[in-house]
Short mmCIF file of C-alpha atoms in Angstrom, two decimals:
data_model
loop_
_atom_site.label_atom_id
_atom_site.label_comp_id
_atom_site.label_asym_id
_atom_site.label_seq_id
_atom_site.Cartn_x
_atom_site.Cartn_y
_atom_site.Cartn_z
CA UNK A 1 36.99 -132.35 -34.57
CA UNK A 2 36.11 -128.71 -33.18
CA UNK A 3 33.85 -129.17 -30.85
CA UNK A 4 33.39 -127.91 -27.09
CA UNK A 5 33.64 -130.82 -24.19
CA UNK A 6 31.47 -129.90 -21.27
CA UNK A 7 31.03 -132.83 -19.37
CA UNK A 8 30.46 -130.11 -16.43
CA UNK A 9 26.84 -129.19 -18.04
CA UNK A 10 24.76 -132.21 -17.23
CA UNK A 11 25.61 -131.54 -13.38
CA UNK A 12 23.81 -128.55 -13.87
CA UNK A 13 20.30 -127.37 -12.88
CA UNK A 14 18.21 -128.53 -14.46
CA UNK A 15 19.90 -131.11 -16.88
CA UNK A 16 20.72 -133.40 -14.16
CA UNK A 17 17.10 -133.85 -13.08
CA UNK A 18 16.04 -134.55 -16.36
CA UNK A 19 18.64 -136.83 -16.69
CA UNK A 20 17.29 -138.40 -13.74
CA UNK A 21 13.79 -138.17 -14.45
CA UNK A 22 14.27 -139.51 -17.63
CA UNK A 23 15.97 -142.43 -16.44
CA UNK A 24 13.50 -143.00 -13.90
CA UNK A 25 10.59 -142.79 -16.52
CA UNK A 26 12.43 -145.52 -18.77
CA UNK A 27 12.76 -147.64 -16.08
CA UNK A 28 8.67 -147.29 -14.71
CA UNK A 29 7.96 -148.06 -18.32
CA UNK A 30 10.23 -150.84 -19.10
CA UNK A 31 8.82 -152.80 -16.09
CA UNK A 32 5.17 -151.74 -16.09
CA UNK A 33 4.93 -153.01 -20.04
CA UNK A 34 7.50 -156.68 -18.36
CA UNK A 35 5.04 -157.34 -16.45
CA UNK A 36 2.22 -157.10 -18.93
CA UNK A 37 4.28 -159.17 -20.95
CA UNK A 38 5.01 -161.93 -18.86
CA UNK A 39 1.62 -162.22 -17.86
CA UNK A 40 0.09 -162.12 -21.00
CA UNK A 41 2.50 -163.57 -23.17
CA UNK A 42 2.71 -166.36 -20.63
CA UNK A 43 -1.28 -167.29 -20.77
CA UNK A 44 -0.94 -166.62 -24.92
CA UNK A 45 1.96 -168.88 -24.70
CA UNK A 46 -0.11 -171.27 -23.00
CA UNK A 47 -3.04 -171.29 -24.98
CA UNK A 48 -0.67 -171.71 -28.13
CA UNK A 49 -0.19 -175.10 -26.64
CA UNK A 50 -3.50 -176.38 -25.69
CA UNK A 51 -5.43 -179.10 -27.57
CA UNK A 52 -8.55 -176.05 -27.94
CA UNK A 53 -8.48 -175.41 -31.16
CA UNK A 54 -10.28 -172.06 -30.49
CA UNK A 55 -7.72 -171.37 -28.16
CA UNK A 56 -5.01 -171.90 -30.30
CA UNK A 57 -6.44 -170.16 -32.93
CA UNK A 58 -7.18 -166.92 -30.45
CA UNK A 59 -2.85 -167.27 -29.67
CA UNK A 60 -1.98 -167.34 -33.12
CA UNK A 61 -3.60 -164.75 -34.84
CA UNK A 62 -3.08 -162.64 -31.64
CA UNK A 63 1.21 -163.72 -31.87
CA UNK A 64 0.82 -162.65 -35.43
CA UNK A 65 -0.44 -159.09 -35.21
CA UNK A 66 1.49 -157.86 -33.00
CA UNK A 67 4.81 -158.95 -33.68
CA UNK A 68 4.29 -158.47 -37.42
CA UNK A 69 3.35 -154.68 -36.88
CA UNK A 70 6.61 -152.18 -36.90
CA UNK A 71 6.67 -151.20 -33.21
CA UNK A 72 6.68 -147.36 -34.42
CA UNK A 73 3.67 -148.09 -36.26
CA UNK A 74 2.29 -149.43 -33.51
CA UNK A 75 2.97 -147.18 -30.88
CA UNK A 76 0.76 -144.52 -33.11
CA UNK A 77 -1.82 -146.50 -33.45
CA UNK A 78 -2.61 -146.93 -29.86
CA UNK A 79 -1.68 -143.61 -29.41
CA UNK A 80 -3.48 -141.77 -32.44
CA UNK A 81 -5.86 -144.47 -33.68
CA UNK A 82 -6.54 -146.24 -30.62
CA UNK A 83 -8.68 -143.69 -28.78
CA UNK A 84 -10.94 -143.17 -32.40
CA UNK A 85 -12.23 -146.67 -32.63
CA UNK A 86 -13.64 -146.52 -28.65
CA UNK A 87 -16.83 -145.28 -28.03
CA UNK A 88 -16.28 -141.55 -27.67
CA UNK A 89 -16.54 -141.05 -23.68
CA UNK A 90 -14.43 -144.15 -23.60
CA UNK A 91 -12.02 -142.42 -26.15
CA UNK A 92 -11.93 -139.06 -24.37
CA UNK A 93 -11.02 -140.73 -21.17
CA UNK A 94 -8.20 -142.35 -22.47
CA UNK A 95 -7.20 -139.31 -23.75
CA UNK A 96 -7.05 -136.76 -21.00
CA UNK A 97 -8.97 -138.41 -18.69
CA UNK A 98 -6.09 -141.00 -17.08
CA UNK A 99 -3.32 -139.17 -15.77
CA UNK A 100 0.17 -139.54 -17.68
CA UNK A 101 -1.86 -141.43 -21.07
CA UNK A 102 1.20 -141.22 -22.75
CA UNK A 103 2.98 -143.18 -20.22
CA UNK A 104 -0.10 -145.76 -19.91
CA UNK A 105 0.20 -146.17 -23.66
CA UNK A 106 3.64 -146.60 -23.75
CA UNK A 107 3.54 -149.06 -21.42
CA UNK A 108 0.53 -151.04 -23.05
CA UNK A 109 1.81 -150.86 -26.60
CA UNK A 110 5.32 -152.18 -25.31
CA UNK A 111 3.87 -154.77 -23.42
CA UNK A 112 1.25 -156.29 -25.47
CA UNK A 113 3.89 -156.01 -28.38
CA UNK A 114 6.91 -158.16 -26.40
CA UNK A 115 4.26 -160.60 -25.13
CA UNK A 116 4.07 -161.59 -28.39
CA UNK A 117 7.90 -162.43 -28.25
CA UNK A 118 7.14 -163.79 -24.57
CA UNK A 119 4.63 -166.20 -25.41
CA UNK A 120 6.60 -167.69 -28.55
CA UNK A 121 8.77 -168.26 -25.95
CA UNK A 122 6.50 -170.09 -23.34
CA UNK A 123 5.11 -171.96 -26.49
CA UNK A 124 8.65 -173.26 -27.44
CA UNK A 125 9.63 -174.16 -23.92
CA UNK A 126 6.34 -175.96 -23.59
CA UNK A 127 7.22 -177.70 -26.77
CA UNK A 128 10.74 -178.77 -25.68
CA UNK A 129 9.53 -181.05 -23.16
CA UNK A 130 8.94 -184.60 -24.24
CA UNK A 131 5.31 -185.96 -24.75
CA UNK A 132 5.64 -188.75 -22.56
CA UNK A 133 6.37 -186.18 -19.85
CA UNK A 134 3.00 -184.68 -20.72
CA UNK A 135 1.39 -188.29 -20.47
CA UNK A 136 3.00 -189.09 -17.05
CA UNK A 137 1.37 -186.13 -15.51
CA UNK A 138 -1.98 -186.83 -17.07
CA UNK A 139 -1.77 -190.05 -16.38
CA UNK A 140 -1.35 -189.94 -12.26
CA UNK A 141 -4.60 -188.23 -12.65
CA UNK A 142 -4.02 -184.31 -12.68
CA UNK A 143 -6.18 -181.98 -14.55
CA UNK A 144 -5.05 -179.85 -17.34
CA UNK A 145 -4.62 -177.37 -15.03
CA UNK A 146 -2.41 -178.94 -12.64
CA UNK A 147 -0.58 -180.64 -15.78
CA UNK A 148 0.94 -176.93 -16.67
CA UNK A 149 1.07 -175.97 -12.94
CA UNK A 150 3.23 -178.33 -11.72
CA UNK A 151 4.88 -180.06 -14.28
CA UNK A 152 4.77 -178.19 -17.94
CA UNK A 153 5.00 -174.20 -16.67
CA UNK A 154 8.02 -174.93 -13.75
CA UNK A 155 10.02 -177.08 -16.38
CA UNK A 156 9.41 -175.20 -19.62
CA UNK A 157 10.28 -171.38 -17.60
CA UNK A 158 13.32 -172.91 -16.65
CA UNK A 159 14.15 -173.87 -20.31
CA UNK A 160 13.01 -170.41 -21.71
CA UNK A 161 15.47 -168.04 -19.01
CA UNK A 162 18.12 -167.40 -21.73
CA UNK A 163 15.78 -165.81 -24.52
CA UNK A 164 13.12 -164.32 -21.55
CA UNK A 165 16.44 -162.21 -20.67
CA UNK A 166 16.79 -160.92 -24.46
CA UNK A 167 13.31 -160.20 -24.15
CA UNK A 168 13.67 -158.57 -20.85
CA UNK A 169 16.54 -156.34 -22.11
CA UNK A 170 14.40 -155.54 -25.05
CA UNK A 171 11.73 -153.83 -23.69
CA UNK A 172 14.11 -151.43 -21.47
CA UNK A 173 15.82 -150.44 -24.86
CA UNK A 174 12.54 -150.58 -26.86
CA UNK A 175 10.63 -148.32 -23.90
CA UNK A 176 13.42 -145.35 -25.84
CA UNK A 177 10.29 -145.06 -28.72
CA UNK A 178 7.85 -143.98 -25.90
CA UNK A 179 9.52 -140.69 -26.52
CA UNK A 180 7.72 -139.96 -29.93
CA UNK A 181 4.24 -140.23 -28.47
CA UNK A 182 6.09 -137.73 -25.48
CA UNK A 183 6.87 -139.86 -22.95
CA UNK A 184 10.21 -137.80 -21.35
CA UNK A 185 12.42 -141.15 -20.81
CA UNK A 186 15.70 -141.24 -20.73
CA UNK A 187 15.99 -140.92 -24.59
CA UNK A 188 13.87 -138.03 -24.53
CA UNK A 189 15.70 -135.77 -22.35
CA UNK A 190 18.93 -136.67 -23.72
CA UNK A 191 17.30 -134.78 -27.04
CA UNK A 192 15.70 -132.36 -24.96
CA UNK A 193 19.48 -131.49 -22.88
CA UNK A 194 21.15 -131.48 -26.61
CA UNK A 195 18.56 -129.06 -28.20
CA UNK A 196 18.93 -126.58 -24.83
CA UNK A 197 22.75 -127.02 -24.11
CA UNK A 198 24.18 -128.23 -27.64
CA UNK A 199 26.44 -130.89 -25.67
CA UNK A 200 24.83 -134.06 -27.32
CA UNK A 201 27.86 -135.74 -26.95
CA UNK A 202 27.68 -135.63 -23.32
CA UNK A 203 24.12 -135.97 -22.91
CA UNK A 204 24.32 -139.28 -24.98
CA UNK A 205 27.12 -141.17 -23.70
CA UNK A 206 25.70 -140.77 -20.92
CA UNK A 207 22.35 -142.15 -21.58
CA UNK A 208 24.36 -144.76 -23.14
CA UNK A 209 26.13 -145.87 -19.63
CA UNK A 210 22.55 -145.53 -17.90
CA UNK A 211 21.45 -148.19 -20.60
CA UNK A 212 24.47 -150.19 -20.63
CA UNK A 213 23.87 -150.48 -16.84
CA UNK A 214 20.34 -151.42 -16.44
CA UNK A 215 21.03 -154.29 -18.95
CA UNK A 216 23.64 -155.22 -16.94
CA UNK A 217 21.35 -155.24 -14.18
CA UNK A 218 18.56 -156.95 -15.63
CA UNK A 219 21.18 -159.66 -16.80
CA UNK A 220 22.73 -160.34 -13.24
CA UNK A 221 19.36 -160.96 -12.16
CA UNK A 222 18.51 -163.76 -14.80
CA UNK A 223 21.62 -164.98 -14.13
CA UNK A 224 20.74 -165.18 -11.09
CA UNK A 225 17.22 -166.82 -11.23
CA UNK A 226 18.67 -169.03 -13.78
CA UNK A 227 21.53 -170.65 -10.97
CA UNK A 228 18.80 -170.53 -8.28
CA UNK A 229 16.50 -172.78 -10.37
CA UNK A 230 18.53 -174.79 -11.74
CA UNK A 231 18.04 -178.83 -11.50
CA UNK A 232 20.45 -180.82 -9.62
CA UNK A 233 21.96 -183.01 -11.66
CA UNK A 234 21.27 -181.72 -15.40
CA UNK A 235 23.68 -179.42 -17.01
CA UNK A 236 21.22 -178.09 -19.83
CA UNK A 237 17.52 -178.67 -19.46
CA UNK A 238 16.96 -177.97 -23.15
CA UNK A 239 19.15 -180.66 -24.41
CA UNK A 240 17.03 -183.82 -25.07
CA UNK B 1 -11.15 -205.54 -15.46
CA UNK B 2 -10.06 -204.11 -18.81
CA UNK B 3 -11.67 -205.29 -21.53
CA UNK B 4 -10.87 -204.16 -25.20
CA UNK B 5 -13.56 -204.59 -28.06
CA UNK B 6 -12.81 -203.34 -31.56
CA UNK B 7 -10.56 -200.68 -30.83
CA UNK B 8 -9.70 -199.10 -34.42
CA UNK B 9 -7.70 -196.01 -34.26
CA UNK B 10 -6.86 -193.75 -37.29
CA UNK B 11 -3.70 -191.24 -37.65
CA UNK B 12 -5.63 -189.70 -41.14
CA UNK B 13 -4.76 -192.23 -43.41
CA UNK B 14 -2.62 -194.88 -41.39
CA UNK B 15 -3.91 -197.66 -39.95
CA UNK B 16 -2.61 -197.32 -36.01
CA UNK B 17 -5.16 -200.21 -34.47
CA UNK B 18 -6.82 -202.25 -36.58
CA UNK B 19 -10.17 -203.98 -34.71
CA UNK B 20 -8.40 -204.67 -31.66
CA UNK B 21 -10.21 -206.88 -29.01
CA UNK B 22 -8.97 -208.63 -25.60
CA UNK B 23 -9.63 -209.24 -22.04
CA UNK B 24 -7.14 -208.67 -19.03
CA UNK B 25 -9.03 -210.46 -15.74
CA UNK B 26 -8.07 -209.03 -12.03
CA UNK B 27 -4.78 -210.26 -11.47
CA UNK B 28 -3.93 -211.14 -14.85
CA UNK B 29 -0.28 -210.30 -15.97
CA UNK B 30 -0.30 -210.04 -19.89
CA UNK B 31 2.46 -209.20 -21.92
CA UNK B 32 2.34 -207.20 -25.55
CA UNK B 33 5.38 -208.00 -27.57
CA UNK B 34 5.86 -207.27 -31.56
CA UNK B 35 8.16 -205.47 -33.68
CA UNK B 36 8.55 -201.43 -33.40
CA UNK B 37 5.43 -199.53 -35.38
CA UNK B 38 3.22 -202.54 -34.78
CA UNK B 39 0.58 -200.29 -31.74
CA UNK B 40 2.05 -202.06 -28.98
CA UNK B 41 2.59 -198.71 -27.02
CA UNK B 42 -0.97 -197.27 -29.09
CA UNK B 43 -3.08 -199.59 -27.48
CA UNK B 44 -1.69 -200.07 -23.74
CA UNK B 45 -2.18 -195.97 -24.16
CA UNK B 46 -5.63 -195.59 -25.04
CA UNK B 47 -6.20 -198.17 -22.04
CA UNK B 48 -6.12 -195.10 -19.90
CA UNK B 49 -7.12 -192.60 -22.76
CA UNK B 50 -4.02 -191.07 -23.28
CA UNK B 51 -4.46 -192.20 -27.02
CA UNK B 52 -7.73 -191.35 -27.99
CA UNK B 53 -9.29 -194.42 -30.67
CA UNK B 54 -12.18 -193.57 -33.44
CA UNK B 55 -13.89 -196.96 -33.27
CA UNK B 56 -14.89 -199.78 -30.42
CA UNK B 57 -14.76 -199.60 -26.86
CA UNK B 58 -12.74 -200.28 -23.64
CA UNK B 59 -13.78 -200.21 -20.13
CA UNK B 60 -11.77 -200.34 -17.14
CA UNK B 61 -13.44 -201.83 -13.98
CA UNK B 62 -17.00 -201.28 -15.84
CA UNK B 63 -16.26 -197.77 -17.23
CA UNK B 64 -15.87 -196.65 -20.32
CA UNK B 65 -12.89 -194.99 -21.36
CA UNK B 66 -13.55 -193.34 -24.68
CA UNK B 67 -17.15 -192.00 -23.50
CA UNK B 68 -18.13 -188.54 -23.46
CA UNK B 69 -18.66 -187.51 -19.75
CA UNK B 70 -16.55 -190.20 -17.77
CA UNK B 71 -14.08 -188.84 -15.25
CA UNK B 72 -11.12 -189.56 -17.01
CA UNK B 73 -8.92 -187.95 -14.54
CA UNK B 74 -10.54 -190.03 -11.94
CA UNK B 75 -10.25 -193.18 -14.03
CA UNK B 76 -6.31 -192.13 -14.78
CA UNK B 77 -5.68 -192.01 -11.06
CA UNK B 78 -6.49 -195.47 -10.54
CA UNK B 79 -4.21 -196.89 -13.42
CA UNK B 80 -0.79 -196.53 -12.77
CA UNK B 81 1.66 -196.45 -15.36
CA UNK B 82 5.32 -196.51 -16.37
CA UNK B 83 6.59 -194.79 -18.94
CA UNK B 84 10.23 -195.66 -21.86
CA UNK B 85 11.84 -192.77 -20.48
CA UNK B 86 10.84 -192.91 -16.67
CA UNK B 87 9.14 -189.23 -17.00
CA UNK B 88 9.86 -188.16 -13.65
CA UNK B 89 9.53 -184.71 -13.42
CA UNK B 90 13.24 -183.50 -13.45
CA UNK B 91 12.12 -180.09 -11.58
CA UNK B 92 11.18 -182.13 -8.26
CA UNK B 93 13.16 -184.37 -5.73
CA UNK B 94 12.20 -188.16 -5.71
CA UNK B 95 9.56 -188.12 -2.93
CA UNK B 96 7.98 -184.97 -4.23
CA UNK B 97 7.43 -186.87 -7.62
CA UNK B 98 5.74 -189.58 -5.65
CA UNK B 99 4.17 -187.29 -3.32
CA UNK B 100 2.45 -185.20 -6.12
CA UNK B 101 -0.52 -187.29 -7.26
CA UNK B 102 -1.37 -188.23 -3.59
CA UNK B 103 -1.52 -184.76 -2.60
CA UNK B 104 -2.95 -183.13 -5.68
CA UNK B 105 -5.13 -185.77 -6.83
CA UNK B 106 -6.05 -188.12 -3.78
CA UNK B 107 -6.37 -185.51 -1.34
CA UNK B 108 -3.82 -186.87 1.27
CA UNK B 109 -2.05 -185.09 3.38
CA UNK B 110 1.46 -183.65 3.15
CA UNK B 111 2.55 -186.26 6.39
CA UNK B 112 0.40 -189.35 4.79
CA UNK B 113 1.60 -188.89 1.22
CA UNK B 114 5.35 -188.08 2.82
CA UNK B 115 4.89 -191.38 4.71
CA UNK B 116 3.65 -193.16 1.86
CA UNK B 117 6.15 -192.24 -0.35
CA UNK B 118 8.88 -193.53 1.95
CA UNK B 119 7.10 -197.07 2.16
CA UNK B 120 7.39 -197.49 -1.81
CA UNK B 121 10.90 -196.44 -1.86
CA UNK B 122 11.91 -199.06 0.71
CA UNK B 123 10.10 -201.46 -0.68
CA UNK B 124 12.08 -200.34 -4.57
CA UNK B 125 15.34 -200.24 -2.55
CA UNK B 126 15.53 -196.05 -3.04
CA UNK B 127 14.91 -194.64 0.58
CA UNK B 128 18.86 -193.42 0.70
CA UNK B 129 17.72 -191.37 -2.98
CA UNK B 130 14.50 -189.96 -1.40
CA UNK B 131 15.95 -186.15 -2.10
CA UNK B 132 17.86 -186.83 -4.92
CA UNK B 133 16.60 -185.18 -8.26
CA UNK B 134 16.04 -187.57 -10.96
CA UNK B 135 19.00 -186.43 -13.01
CA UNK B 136 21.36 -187.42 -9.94
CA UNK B 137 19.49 -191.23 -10.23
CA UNK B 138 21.00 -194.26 -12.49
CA UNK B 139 18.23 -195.19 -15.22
CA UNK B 140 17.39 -198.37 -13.00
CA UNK B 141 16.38 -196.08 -10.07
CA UNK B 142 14.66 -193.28 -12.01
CA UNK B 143 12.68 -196.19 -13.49
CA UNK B 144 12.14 -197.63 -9.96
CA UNK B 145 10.81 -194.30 -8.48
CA UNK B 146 8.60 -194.17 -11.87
CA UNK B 147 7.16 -197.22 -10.41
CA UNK B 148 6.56 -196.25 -6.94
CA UNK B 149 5.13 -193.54 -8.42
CA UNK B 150 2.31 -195.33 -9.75
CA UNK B 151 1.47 -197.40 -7.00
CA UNK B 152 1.37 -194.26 -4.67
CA UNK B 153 -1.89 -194.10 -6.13
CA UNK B 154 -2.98 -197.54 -5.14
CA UNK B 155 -3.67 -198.40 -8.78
CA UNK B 156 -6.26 -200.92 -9.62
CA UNK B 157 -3.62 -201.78 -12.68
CA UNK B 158 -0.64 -201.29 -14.30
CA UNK B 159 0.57 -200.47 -17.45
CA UNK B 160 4.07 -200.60 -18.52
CA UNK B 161 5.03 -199.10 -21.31
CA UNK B 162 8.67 -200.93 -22.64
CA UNK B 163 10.50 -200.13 -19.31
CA UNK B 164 13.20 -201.89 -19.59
CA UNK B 165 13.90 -200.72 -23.07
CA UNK B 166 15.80 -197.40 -22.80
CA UNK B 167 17.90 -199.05 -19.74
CA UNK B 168 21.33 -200.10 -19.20
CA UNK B 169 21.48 -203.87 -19.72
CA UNK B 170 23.02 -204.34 -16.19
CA UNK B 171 20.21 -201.98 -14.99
CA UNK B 172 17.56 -204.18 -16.69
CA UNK B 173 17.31 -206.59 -14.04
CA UNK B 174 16.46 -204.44 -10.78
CA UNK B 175 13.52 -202.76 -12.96
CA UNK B 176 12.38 -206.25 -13.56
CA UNK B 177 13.12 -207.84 -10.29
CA UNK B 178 10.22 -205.02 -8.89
CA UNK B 179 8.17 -205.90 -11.58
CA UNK B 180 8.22 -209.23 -11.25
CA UNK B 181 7.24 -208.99 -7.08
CA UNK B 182 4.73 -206.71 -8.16
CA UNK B 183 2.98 -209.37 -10.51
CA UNK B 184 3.58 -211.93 -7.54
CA UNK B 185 1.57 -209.76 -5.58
CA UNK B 186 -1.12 -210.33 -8.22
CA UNK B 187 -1.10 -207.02 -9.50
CA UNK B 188 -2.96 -206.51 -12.81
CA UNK B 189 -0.64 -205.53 -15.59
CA UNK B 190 -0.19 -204.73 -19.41
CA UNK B 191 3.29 -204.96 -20.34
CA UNK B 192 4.84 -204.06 -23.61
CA UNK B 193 8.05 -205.00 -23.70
CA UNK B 194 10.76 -207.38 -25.69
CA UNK B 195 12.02 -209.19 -21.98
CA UNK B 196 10.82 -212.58 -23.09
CA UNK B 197 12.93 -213.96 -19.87
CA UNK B 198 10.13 -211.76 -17.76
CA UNK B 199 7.12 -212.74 -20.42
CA UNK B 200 8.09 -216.72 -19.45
CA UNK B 201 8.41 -216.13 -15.77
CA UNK B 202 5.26 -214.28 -15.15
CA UNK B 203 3.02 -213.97 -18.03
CA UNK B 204 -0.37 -215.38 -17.70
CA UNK B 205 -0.96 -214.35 -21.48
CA UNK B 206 1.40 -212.94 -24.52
CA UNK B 207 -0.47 -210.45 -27.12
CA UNK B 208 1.60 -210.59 -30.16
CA UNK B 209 1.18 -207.78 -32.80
CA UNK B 210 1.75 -206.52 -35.72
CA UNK B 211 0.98 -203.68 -38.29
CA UNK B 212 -1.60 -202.90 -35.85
CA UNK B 213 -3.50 -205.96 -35.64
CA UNK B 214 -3.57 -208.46 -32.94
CA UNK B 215 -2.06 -211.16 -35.03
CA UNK B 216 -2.12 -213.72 -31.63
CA UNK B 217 -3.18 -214.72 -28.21
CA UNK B 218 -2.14 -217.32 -26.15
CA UNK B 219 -1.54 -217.85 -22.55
CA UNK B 220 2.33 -217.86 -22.20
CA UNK B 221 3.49 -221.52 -22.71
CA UNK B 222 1.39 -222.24 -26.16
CA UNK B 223 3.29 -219.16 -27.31
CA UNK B 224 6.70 -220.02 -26.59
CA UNK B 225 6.56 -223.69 -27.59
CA UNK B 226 3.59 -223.45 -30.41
CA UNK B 227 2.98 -220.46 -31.56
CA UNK B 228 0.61 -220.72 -34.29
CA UNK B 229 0.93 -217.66 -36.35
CA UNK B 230 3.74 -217.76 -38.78
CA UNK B 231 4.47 -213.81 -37.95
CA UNK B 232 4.78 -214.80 -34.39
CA UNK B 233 6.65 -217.57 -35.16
CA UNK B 234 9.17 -215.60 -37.31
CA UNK B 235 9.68 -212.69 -34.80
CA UNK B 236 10.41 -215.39 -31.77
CA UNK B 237 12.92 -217.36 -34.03
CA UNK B 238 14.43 -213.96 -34.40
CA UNK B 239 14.63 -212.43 -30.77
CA UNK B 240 15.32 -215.83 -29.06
CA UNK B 241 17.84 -217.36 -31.64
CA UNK B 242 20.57 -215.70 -29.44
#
């Protein structure tokens, strides 16, 4: 293979900033749209499980759409369509009149999209725990409320840590499509460094490590949470 | 105090609880026996609505449990109840299970319910488990706590849904020993379960069913010696021929 290693380029002004920037930028968005997903895909999760039929009905077809929709496709249409079907001072604002609206809609579109994944989650953890447990909280007199505040939530999050850290992981590699509606994460600027330097090699491996290591990251910490909550006593919560 | 009239209850087509009437009095210790399918566990749970029924009515203390607009939560907290599988909540030590209804539900304090909660474990033999987590407890003491648990809330009755059933046989006894104190005490209590040795000792009344129908009723020693159904008959010749 002919070509030119220059591992020396990306130290140079201003590749390494963008380098920087970029990884910066994928990081703001991966945890802006996490904690839009937990949120959200934890009350959808919840609502999947009520006895509401309305409710349910509202979690469902909400689960449906949006992880049945490409995440491409739907990255355009918040970013393209999106702004059309608002009233039109409502749709110029969110055009130009937020700062960063690329970043805002990155961030929106990758959130509401994996708290779809997050609340199939919080539904199945929900739905892992035995009845009868259900029925002995009810039936020392708690309200719904309390039911999946002290009993349901606490015991089904613990149950759900292993796929919530896919999930997790996924949006910081998914937050890479925010760079066709011009977000300039980390993907971005690798392109950006290739097209100005021609040393995509360099500028991709990189962006490769940067990846590799914020996963890593992100995994240490569930491992973490995951030992710090775990029951004394039980050696898998999910096994029934 | 709990009277059932009618109670019919429907899952679509099957026939759960078929026009099922009775009467537990204050201090009254009745125990539901009958083979597995027949409602036993249906009934005690639409005692406390858990279960909801289609047709008749039960009241508890003079209210009415399937009504629209009765504080079922309120009702709930004043019928304790003990589940197959114990149900603590595996998340919490064993006096924060006890100490969760006072708190959240009765209002006490952190220092009453705490003190509370220590009286019912000495008094089921657990005070050395207090902050153990249920998965570090034998099934005998997670289905002790499950009991203190309920009478935290200074229940007005009991139900006990077979808790002796998913239990060690060597672990049976203990369960039952509390249970049997408890009905000493003249607590009022439903009991499903297949312990005839505990029906015999303290059972004012036996409910026998079957395919969802309250097939008898007798008070205990008519349905040991003479039981007049032939279905009851048949399923005592069966669980006592050993």
């Amino acid at each position: 293979m002919n070509y030119n290693w220059n591992w020396g380029v990306l130290l140079d002004d201003p590749y390494l900033m963008w380098m920087y920037t970029g990884f910066g930028w994928t990081c703001l968005v991966a945890i802006c749209a996490w904690v839009i997903a937990f949120t959200l895909g934890s009350i959808i999760g919840v609502m999947r499980t009520l006895d509401n039929g309305i409710a349910r009905g509202i979690g469902t077809v909400y689960v449906e759409i949006f992880r049945n929709i490409p995440l491409l496709v739907q990255m355009f249409l918040w970013y393209f369509v999106f702004p059309e079907l608002l009233p039109k001072d409502w749709g110029h604002f969110v055009k130009r009149g937020i700062p960063l609206p690329e970043f805002w809609t990155a961030v929106v579109c990758l959130g509401t999209y994996t708290a779809a994944r997050v609340a199939e989650q919080v539904r199945s953890g929900i739905g892992a725990i035995r009845n009868d447990q259900r029925n002995a909280a009810i039936a020392i007199g708690l309200t719904s409320v309390q039911v999946y505040r002290y009993v349901l939530l606490p015991v089904g999050f613990r149950i759900i840590i292993p796929p919530l850290t896919s999930d997790f992981l996924g949006v910081f590699k998914n937050s890479s499509l925010g760079l066709t509606i011009g977000v300039l994460e980390l993907t971005a600027q690798s392109r950006q460094i290739t097209e100005y330097t021609f040393q995509g090699f360099e500028a991709f491996t990189v962006a490769t490590v940067l990846y590799c290591l914020v996963t890593f990251t992100v995994m240490t910490l569930m491992q973490k949470i995951e030992g710090r909550t775990r029951i004394p006593g039980m050696l898998s919560l999910g096994a029934k | 105090m709990i009277e059932i009239k009618n109670v019919s209850k429907w899952y679509a087509d099957f026939h759960v609880l078929d026009d099922c009437s009775t009467f537990v009095g204050k201090g009254d210790v009745v125990v539901i026996c009958g083979p597995s399918g027949s409602g036993k566990s249906t009934l005690i749970k639409c005692v406390n609505g858990l279960e909801p029924f289609q047709k008749g009515e039960i009241t508890v203390d003079g209210t009415s449990v399937g009504q629209k607009g009765v504080n079922l939560n309120a009702l709930r907290s004043r019928i304790g109840m003990v589940f197959q599988n114990f149900e603590l909540f595996p998340h919490m030590t064993v006096l924060q299970n006890i100490a969760l209804g006072q708190t959240k539900v009765l209002g006490r304090t952190e220092p009453e319910a705490h003190d509370r909660s220590m009286l019912l474990l000495d008094r089921v033999g657990l005070v050395d488990q207090a902050d153990k987590h249920p998965a570090q407890l034998s099934g005998g003491q997670q289905q002790r706590v499950a009991i203190a648990r309920a009478l935290a809330m200074d229940p007005i009755a009991m139900l006990f849904d077979e808790p002796t059933s998913a239990l060690d046989p060597e672990m049976i006894n203990e369960v039952l020993d509390v249970m049997v104190e408890l009905a000493k005490e003249g607590m009022t209590m439903m009991v499903v379960t297949h312990e005839m040795g505990f029906a015999r000792k303290v059972a004012d009344k036996v409910i026998f069913m079957d395919e969802g129908r309250i097939v008898e009723e007798a008070n205990t020693k008519e349905f040991f010696e003479k039981p007049r159904s032939e279905r009851a008959q048949e399923f005592l010749s069966k669980i006592l021929s050993h």
